[in-house]
Tab-separated table of C-alpha atoms and ligand atoms in Angstrom:
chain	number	residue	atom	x	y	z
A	1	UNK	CA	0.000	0.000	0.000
A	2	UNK	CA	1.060	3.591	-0.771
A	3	UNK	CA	1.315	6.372	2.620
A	4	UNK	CA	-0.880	9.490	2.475
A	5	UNK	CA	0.772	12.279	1.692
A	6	UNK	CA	3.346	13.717	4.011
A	7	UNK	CA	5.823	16.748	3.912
A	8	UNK	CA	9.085	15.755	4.557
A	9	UNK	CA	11.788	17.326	6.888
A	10	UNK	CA	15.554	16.866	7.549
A	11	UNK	CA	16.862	19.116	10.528
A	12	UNK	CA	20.631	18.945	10.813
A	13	UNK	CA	20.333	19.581	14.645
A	14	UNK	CA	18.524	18.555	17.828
A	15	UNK	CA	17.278	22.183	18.212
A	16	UNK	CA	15.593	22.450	14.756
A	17	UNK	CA	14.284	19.213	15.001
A	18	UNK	CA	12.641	20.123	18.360
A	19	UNK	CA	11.371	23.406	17.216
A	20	UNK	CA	10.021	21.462	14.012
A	21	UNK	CA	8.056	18.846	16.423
A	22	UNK	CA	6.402	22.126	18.834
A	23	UNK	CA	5.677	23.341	15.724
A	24	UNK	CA	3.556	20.651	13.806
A	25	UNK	CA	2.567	19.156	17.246
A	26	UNK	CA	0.484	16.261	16.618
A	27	UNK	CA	0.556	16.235	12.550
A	28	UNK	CA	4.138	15.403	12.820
A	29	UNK	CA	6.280	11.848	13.237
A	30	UNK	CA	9.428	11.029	14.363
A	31	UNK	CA	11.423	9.392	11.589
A	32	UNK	CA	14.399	6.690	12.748
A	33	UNK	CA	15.274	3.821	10.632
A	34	UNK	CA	11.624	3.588	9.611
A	35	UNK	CA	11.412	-0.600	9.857
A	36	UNK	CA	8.045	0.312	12.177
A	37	UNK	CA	7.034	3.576	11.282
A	38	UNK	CA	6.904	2.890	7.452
A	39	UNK	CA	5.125	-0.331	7.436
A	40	UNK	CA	2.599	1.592	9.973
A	41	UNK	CA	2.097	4.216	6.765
A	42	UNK	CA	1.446	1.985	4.161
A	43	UNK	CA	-1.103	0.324	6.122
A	44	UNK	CA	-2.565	3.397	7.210
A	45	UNK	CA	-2.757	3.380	10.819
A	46	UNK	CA	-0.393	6.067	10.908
A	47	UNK	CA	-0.894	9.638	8.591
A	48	UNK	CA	1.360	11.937	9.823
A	49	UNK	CA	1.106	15.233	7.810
A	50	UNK	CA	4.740	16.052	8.586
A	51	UNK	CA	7.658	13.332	8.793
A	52	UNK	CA	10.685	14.827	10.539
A	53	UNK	CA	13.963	12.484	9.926
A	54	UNK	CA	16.329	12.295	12.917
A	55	UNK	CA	19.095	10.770	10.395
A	56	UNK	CA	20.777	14.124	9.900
A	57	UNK	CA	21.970	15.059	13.186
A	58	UNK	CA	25.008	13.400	14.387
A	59	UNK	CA	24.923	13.945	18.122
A	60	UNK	CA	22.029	11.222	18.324
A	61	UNK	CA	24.630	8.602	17.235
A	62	UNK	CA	27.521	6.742	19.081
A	63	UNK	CA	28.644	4.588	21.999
A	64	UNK	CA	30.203	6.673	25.115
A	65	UNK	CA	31.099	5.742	28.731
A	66	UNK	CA	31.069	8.544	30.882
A	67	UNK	CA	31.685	8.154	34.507
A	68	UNK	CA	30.970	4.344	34.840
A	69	UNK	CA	27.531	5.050	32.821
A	70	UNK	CA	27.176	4.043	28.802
A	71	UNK	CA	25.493	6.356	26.714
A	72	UNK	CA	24.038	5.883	23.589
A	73	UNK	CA	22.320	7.919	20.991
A	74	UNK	CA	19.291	7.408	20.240
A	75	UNK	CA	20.006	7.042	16.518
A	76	UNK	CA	22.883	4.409	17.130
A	77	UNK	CA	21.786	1.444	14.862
A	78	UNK	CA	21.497	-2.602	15.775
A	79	UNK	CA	24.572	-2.669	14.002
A	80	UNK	CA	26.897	-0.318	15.678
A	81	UNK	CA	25.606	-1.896	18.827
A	82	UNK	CA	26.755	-5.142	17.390
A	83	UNK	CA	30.134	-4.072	16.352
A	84	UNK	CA	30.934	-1.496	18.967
A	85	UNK	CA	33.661	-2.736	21.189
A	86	UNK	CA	32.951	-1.027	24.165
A	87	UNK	CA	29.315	-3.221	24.370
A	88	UNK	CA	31.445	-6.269	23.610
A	89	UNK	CA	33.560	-5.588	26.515
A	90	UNK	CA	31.298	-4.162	28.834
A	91	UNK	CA	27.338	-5.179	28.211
A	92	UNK	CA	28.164	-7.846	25.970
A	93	UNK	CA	24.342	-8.663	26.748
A	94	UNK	CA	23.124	-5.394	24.596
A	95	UNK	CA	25.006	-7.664	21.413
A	96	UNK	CA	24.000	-10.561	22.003
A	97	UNK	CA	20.087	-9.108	22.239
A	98	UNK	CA	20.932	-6.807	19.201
A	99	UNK	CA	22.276	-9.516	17.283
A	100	UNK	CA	18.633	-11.439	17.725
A	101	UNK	CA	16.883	-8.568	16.211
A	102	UNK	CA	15.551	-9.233	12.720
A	103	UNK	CA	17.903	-9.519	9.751
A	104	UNK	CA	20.954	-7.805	8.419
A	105	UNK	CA	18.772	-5.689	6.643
A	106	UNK	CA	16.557	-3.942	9.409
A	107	UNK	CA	19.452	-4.527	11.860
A	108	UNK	CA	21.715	-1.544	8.780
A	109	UNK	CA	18.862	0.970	9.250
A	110	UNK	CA	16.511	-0.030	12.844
A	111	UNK	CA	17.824	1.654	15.558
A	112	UNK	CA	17.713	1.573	19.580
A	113	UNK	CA	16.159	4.538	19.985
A	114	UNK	CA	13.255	3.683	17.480
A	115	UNK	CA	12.850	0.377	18.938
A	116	UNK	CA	12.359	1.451	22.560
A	117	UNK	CA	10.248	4.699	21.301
A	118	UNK	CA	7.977	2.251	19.400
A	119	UNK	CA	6.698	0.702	22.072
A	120	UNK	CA	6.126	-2.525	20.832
A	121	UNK	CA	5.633	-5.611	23.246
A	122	UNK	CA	7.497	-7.700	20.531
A	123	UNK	CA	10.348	-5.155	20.210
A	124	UNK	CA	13.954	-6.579	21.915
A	125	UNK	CA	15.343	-3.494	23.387
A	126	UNK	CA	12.377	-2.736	26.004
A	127	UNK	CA	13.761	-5.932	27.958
A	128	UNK	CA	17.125	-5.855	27.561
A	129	UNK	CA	16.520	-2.009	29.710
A	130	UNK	CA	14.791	-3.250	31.563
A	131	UNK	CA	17.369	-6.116	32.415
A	132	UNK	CA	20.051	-3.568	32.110
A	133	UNK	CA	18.504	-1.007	34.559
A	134	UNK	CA	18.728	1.883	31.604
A	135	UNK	CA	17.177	4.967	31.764
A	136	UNK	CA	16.191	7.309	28.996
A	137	UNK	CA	17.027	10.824	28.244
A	138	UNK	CA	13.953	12.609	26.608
A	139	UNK	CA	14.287	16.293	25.331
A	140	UNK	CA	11.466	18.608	24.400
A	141	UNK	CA	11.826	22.591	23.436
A	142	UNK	CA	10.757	23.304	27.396
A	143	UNK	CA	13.775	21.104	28.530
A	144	UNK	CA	15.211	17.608	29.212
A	145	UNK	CA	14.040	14.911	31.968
A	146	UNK	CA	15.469	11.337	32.536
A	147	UNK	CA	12.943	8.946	32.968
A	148	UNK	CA	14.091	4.664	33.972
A	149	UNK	CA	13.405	1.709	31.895
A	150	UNK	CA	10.871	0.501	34.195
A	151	UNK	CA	7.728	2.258	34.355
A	152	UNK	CA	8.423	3.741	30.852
A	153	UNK	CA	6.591	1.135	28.646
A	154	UNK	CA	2.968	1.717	29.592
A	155	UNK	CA	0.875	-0.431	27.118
A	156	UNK	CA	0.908	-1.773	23.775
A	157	UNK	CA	2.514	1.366	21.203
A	158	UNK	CA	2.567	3.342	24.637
A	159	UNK	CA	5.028	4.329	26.817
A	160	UNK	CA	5.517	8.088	28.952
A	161	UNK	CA	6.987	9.941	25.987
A	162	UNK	CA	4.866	13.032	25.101
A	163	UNK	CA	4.356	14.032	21.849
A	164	UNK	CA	6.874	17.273	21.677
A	165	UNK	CA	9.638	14.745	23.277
A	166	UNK	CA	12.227	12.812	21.126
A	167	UNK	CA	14.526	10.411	23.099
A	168	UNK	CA	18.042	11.487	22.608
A	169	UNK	CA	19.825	9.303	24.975
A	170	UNK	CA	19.423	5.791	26.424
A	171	UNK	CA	21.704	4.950	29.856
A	172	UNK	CA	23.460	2.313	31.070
A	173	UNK	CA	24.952	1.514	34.345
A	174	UNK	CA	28.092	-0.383	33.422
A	175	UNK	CA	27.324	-3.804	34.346
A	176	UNK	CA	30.077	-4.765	37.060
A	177	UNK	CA	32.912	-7.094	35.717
A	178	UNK	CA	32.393	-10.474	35.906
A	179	UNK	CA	27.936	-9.995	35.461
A	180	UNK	CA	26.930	-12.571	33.867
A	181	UNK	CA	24.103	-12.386	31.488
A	182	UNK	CA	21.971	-14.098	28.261
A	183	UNK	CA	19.098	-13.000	25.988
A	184	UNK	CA	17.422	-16.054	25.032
A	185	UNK	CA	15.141	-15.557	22.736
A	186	UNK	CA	12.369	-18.161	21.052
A	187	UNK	CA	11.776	-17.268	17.006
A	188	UNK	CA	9.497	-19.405	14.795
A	189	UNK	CA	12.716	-18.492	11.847
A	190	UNK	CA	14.920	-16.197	11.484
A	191	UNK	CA	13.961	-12.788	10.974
A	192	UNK	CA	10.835	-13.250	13.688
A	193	UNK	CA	10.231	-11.374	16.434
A	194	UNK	CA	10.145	-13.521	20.253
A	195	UNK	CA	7.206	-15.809	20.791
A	196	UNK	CA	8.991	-15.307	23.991
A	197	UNK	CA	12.334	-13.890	25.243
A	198	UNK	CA	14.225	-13.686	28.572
A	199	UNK	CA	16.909	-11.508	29.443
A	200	UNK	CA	18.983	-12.299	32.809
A	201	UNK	CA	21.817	-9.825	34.257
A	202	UNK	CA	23.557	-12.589	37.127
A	203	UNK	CA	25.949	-11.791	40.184
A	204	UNK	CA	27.301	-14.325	42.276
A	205	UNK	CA	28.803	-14.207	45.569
A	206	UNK	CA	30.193	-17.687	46.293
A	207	UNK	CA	27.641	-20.238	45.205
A	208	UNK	CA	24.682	-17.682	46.264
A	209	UNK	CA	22.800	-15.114	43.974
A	210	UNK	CA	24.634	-11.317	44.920
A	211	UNK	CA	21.911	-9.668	42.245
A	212	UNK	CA	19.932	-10.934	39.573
A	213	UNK	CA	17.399	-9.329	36.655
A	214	UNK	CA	15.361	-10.968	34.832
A	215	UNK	CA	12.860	-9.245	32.073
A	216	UNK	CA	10.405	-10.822	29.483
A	217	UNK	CA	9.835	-9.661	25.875
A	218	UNK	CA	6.337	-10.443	23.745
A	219	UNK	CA	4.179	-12.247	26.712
A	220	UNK	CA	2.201	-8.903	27.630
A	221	UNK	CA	1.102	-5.981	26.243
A	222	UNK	CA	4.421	-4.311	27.867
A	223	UNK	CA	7.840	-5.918	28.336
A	224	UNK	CA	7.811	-7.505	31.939
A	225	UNK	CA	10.371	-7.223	35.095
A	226	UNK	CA	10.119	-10.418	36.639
A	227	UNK	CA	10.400	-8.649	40.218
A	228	UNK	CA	8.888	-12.008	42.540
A	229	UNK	CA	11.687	-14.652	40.663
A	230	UNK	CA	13.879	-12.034	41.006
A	231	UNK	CA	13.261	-11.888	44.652
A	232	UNK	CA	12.975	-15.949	44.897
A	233	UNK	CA	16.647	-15.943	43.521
A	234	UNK	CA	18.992	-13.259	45.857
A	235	UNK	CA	20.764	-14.889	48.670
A	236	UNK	CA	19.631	-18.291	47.427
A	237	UNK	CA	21.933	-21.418	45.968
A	238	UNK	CA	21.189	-21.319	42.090
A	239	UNK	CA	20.086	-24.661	42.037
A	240	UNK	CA	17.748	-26.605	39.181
A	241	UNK	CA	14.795	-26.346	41.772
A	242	UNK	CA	15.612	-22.613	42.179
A	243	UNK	CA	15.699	-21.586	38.730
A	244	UNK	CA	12.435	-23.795	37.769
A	245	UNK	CA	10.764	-22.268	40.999
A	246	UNK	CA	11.921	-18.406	39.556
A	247	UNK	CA	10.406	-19.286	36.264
A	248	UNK	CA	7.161	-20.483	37.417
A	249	UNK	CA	6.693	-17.285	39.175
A	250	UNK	CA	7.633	-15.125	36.165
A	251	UNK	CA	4.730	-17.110	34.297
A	252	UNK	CA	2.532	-15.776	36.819
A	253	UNK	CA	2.544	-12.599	35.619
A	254	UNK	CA	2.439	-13.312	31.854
A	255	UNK	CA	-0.346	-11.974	29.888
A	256	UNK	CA	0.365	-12.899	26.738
A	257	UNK	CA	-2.116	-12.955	23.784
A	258	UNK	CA	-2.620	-15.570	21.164
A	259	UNK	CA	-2.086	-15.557	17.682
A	260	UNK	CA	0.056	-17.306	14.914
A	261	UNK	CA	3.175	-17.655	17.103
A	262	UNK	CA	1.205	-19.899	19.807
A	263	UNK	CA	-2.131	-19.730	21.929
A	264	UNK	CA	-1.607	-18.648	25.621
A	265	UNK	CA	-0.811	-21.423	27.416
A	266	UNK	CA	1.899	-21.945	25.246
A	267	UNK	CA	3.613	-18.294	25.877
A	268	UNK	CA	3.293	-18.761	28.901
A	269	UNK	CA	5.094	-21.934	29.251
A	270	UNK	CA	7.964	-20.815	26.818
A	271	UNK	CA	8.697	-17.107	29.211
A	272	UNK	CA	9.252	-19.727	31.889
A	273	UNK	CA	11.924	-21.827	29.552
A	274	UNK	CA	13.445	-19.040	28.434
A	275	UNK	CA	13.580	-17.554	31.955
A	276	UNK	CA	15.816	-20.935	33.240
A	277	UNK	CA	17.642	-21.182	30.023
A	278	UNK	CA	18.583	-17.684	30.348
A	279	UNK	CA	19.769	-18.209	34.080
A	280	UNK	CA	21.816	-21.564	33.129
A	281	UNK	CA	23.621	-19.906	30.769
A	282	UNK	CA	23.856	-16.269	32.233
A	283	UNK	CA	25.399	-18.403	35.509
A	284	UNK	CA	27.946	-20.415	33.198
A	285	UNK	CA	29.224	-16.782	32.032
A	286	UNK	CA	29.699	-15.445	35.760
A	287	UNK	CA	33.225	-14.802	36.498
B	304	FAD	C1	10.669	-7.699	9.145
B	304	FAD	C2	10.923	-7.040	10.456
B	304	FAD	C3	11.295	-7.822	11.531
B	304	FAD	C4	11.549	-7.209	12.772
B	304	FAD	N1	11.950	-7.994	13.829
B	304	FAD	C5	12.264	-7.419	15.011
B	304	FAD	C6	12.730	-8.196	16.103
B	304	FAD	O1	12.896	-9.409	16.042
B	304	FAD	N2	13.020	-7.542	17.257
B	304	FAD	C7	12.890	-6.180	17.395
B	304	FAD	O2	13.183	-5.645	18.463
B	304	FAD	N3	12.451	-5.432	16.378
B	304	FAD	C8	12.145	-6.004	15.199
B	304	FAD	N4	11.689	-5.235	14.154
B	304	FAD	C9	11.478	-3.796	14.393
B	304	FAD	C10	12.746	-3.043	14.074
B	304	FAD	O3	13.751	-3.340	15.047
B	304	FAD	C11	12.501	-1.525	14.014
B	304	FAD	O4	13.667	-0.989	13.476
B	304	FAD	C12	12.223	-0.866	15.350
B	304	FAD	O5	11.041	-1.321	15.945
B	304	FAD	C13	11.985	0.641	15.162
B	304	FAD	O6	13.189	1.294	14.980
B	304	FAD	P1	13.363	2.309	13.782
B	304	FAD	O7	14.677	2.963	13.990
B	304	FAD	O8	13.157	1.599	12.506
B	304	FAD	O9	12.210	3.356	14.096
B	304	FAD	P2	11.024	3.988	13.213
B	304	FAD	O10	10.269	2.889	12.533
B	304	FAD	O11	11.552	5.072	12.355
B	304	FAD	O12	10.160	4.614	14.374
B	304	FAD	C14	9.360	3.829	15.225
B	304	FAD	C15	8.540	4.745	16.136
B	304	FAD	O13	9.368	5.364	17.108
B	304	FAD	C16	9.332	6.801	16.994
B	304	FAD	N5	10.716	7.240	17.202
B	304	FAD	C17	11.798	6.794	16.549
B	304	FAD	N6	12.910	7.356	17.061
B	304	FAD	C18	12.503	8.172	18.054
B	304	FAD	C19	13.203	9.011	18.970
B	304	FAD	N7	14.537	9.119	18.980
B	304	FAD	N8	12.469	9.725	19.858
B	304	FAD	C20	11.121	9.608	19.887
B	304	FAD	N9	10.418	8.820	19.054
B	304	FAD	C21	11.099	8.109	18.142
B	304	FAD	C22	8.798	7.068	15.590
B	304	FAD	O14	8.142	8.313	15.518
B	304	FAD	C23	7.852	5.904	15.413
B	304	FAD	O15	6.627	6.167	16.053
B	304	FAD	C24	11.430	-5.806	12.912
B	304	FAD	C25	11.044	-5.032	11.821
B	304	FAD	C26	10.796	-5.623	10.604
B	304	FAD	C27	10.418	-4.769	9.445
């Protein structure tokens, strides 16, 4: 299908492209890599009057670390992710999860910032933050205001962003040496987003669990922080019978939805296999 009509706009900087959104208010639309927005066009659910590309302005690109925290632009694609070295060497889980995302070809032009902003329960990124304990930096013409992972994804293609914001920054603590961690992520093929993913950040402290995340992609109409296996896991012995008892309770709170990736019961069953997968192997990585 063809996308109604649209003016299109290319500010060179974060300031134009601010003024552009106050501006056109709600007739305008973020543009990223376009892998959701696009397909969202030609459809017609979305028929934004003004498109304003973020692809011009260079400080929403880039891997930092500043003072033990990783920033990185909004606009940094699954690809620089993938082949920046500072995520290799420091939150080698942010690869691993990009990696999983799609195919080479969305992976060249998607990037984190659209995939968070979007929304989407299927999307990667939202549980990998929320794993990660990430915040995100969101700038309007009024001023700037940090806001964390969790608590940001509100519903299905909702999360706190207001309309004049664009999300310039996303934050990482860098994960202490030694974390271990795994995305593990069920795909009907290649290319698919999760029927269900886990993502697990692991500390040990002898043979007991120090700290532990654990976050759930596509089984709810928002990604999910598995706070009561979290709980069921610090200060205990990471045992068979402790990770199967951690992933029954993150089933609990899975609401997924049925369709042609699998009918409820089935979700539900697969966040809990990914959950102990994700803690075998994010335990065999702990150093
Ligand atoms: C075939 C296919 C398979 C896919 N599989 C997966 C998958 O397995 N896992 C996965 O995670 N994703 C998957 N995706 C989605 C893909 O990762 C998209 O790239 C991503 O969802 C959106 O990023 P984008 O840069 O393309 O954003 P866009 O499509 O350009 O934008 C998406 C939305 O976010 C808003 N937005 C973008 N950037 C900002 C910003 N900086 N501030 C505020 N709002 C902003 C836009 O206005 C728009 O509403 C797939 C996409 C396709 C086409």
């Amino acid at each position: 299908m063809i996308p109604h009509e649209f003016d299109y706009h290319a500010p060179a900087s974060l300031p134009d492209a601010l003024g552009m959104l106050a501006q056109f208010g709600d007739d305008a639309k973020l543009l990223a890599g376009g892998h959701s927005l696009l397909p969202m066009m030609k459809m017609r659910f979305a028929q934004p009057a003004h498109l304003i590309d973020l692809g011009k302005i260079p400080e929403l690109r880039g891997v930092r670390e500043e003072a033990g925290t990783l920033r990185i632009g909004a606009m940094t694609t699954e690809n620089e992710l993938i082949w920046s070295k500072l995520l290799q060497d420091k939150c080698p889980l942010l690869v691993e999860g990009a990696r999983q995302i799609s195919d080479p070809q969305v992976r060249y032009k998607g990037t984190i910032g659209g995939d968070i902003a979007h929304g989407d329960p299927g999307n990667d990124h939202p549980a990998l933050m929320l794993a990660l304990g990430a915040s995100f930096v969101l700038r309007s013409k009024s001023g700037e205001r940090t806001v964390p992972a969790d608590g940001f994804f509100v519903g299905t293609y909702d999360t706190q962003m207001k309309p004049d914001e664009i999300l310039t920054e996303i934050h990482i603590p860098v994960p202490a040496a030694g974390t271990g961690y795994c995305y593990a992520k069920l795909k009907r093929k290649v290319g698919d987003f999760a029927t269900a993913a886990a993502a697990v950040t692991l500390r040990m402290k002898g043979d007991t669990v120090d700290a532990v995340a654990v976050a759930l992609t596509n089984v709810a109409p928002t990604p999910l922080k598995a706070k009561g296996a979290e709980d069921s896991l610090r200060g205990k012995a990471l045992t068979d019978a402790a990770m199967g008892a951690a992933a029954e309770l993150a089933m609990k709170i899975c609401d997924p939805a049925a369709d042609q990736r699998g009918d409820v019961e089935y979700k539900r069953a697969m966040a809990g296999e990914m959950t102990q997968r994700a803690l075998r192997t994010a335990q065999s990585r702990c150093r």
